[in-house]
JSON list of C-alpha atoms in Angstrom, two decimals:
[
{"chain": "A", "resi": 1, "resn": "UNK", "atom": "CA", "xyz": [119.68, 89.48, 101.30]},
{"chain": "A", "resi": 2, "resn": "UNK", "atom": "CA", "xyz": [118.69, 90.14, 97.60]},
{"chain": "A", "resi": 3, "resn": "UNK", "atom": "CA", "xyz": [116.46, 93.30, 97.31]},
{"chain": "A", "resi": 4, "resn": "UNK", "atom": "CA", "xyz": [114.02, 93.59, 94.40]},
{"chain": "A", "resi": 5, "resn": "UNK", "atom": "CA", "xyz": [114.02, 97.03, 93.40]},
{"chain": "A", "resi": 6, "resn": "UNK", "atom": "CA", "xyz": [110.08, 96.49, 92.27]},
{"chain": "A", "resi": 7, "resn": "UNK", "atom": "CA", "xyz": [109.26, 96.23, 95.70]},
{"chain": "A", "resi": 8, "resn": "UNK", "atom": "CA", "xyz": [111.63, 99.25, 96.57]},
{"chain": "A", "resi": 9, "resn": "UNK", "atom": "CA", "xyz": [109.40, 101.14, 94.02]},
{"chain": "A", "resi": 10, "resn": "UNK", "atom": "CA", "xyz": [105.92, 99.64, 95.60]},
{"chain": "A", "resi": 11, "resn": "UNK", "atom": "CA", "xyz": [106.95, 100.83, 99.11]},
{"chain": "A", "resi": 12, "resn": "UNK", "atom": "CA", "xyz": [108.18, 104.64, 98.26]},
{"chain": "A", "resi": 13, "resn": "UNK", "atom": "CA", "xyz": [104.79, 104.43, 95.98]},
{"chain": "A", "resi": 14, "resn": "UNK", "atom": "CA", "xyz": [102.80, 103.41, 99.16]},
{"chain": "A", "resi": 15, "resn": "UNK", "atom": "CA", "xyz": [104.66, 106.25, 101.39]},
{"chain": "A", "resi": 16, "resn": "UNK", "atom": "CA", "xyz": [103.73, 108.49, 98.63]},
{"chain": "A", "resi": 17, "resn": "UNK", "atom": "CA", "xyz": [99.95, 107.41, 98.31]},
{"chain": "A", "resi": 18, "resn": "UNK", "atom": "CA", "xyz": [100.47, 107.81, 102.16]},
{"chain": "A", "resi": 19, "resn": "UNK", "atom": "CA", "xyz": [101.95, 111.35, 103.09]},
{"chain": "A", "resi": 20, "resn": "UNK", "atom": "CA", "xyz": [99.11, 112.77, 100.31]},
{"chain": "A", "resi": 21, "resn": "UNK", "atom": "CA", "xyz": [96.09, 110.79, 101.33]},
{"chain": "A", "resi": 22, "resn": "UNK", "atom": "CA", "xyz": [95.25, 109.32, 98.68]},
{"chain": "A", "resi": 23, "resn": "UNK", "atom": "CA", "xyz": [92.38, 106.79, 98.42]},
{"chain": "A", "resi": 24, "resn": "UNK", "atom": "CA", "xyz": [92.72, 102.90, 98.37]},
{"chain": "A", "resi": 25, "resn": "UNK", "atom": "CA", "xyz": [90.25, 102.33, 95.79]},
{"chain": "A", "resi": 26, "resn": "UNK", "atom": "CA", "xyz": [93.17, 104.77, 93.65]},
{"chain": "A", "resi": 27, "resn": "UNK", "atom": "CA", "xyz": [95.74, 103.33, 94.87]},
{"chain": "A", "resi": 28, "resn": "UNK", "atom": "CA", "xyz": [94.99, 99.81, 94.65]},
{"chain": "A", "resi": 29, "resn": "UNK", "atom": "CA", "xyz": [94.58, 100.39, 91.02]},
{"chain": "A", "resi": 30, "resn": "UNK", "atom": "CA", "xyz": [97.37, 101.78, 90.50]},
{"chain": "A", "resi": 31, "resn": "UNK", "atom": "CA", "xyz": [99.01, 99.19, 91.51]},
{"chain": "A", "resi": 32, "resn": "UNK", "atom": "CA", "xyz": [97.03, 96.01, 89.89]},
{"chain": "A", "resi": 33, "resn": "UNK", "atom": "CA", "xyz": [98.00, 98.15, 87.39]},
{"chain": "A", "resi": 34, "resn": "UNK", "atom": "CA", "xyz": [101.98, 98.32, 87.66]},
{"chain": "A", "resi": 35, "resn": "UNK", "atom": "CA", "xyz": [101.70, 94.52, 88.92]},
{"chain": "A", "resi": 36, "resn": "UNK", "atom": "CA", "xyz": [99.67, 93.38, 85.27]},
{"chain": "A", "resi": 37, "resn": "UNK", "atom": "CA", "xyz": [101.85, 95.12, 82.70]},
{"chain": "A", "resi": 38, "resn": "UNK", "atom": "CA", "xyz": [105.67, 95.08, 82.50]},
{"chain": "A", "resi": 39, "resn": "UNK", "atom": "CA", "xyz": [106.48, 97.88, 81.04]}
]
């Protein structure tokens, strides 16, 4: 089973956004922005 580590990095930043409460609105664009630009 091949394992991205992009989606390794999603999920710990999801259990981050998690444990601190952190709002969807914030989170979500966070990550429309890591998902647009490859840096």
């Amino acid at each position: 089973m091949a394992y991205h580590p992009r989606y390794a990095l999603k999920d710990s930043v999801s259990e981050v956004a998690r444990q601190l409460g952190v709002s969807r609105p914030t989170l979500r664009r966070f990550r429309a922005r890591m998902t647009q630009g490859d840096v």
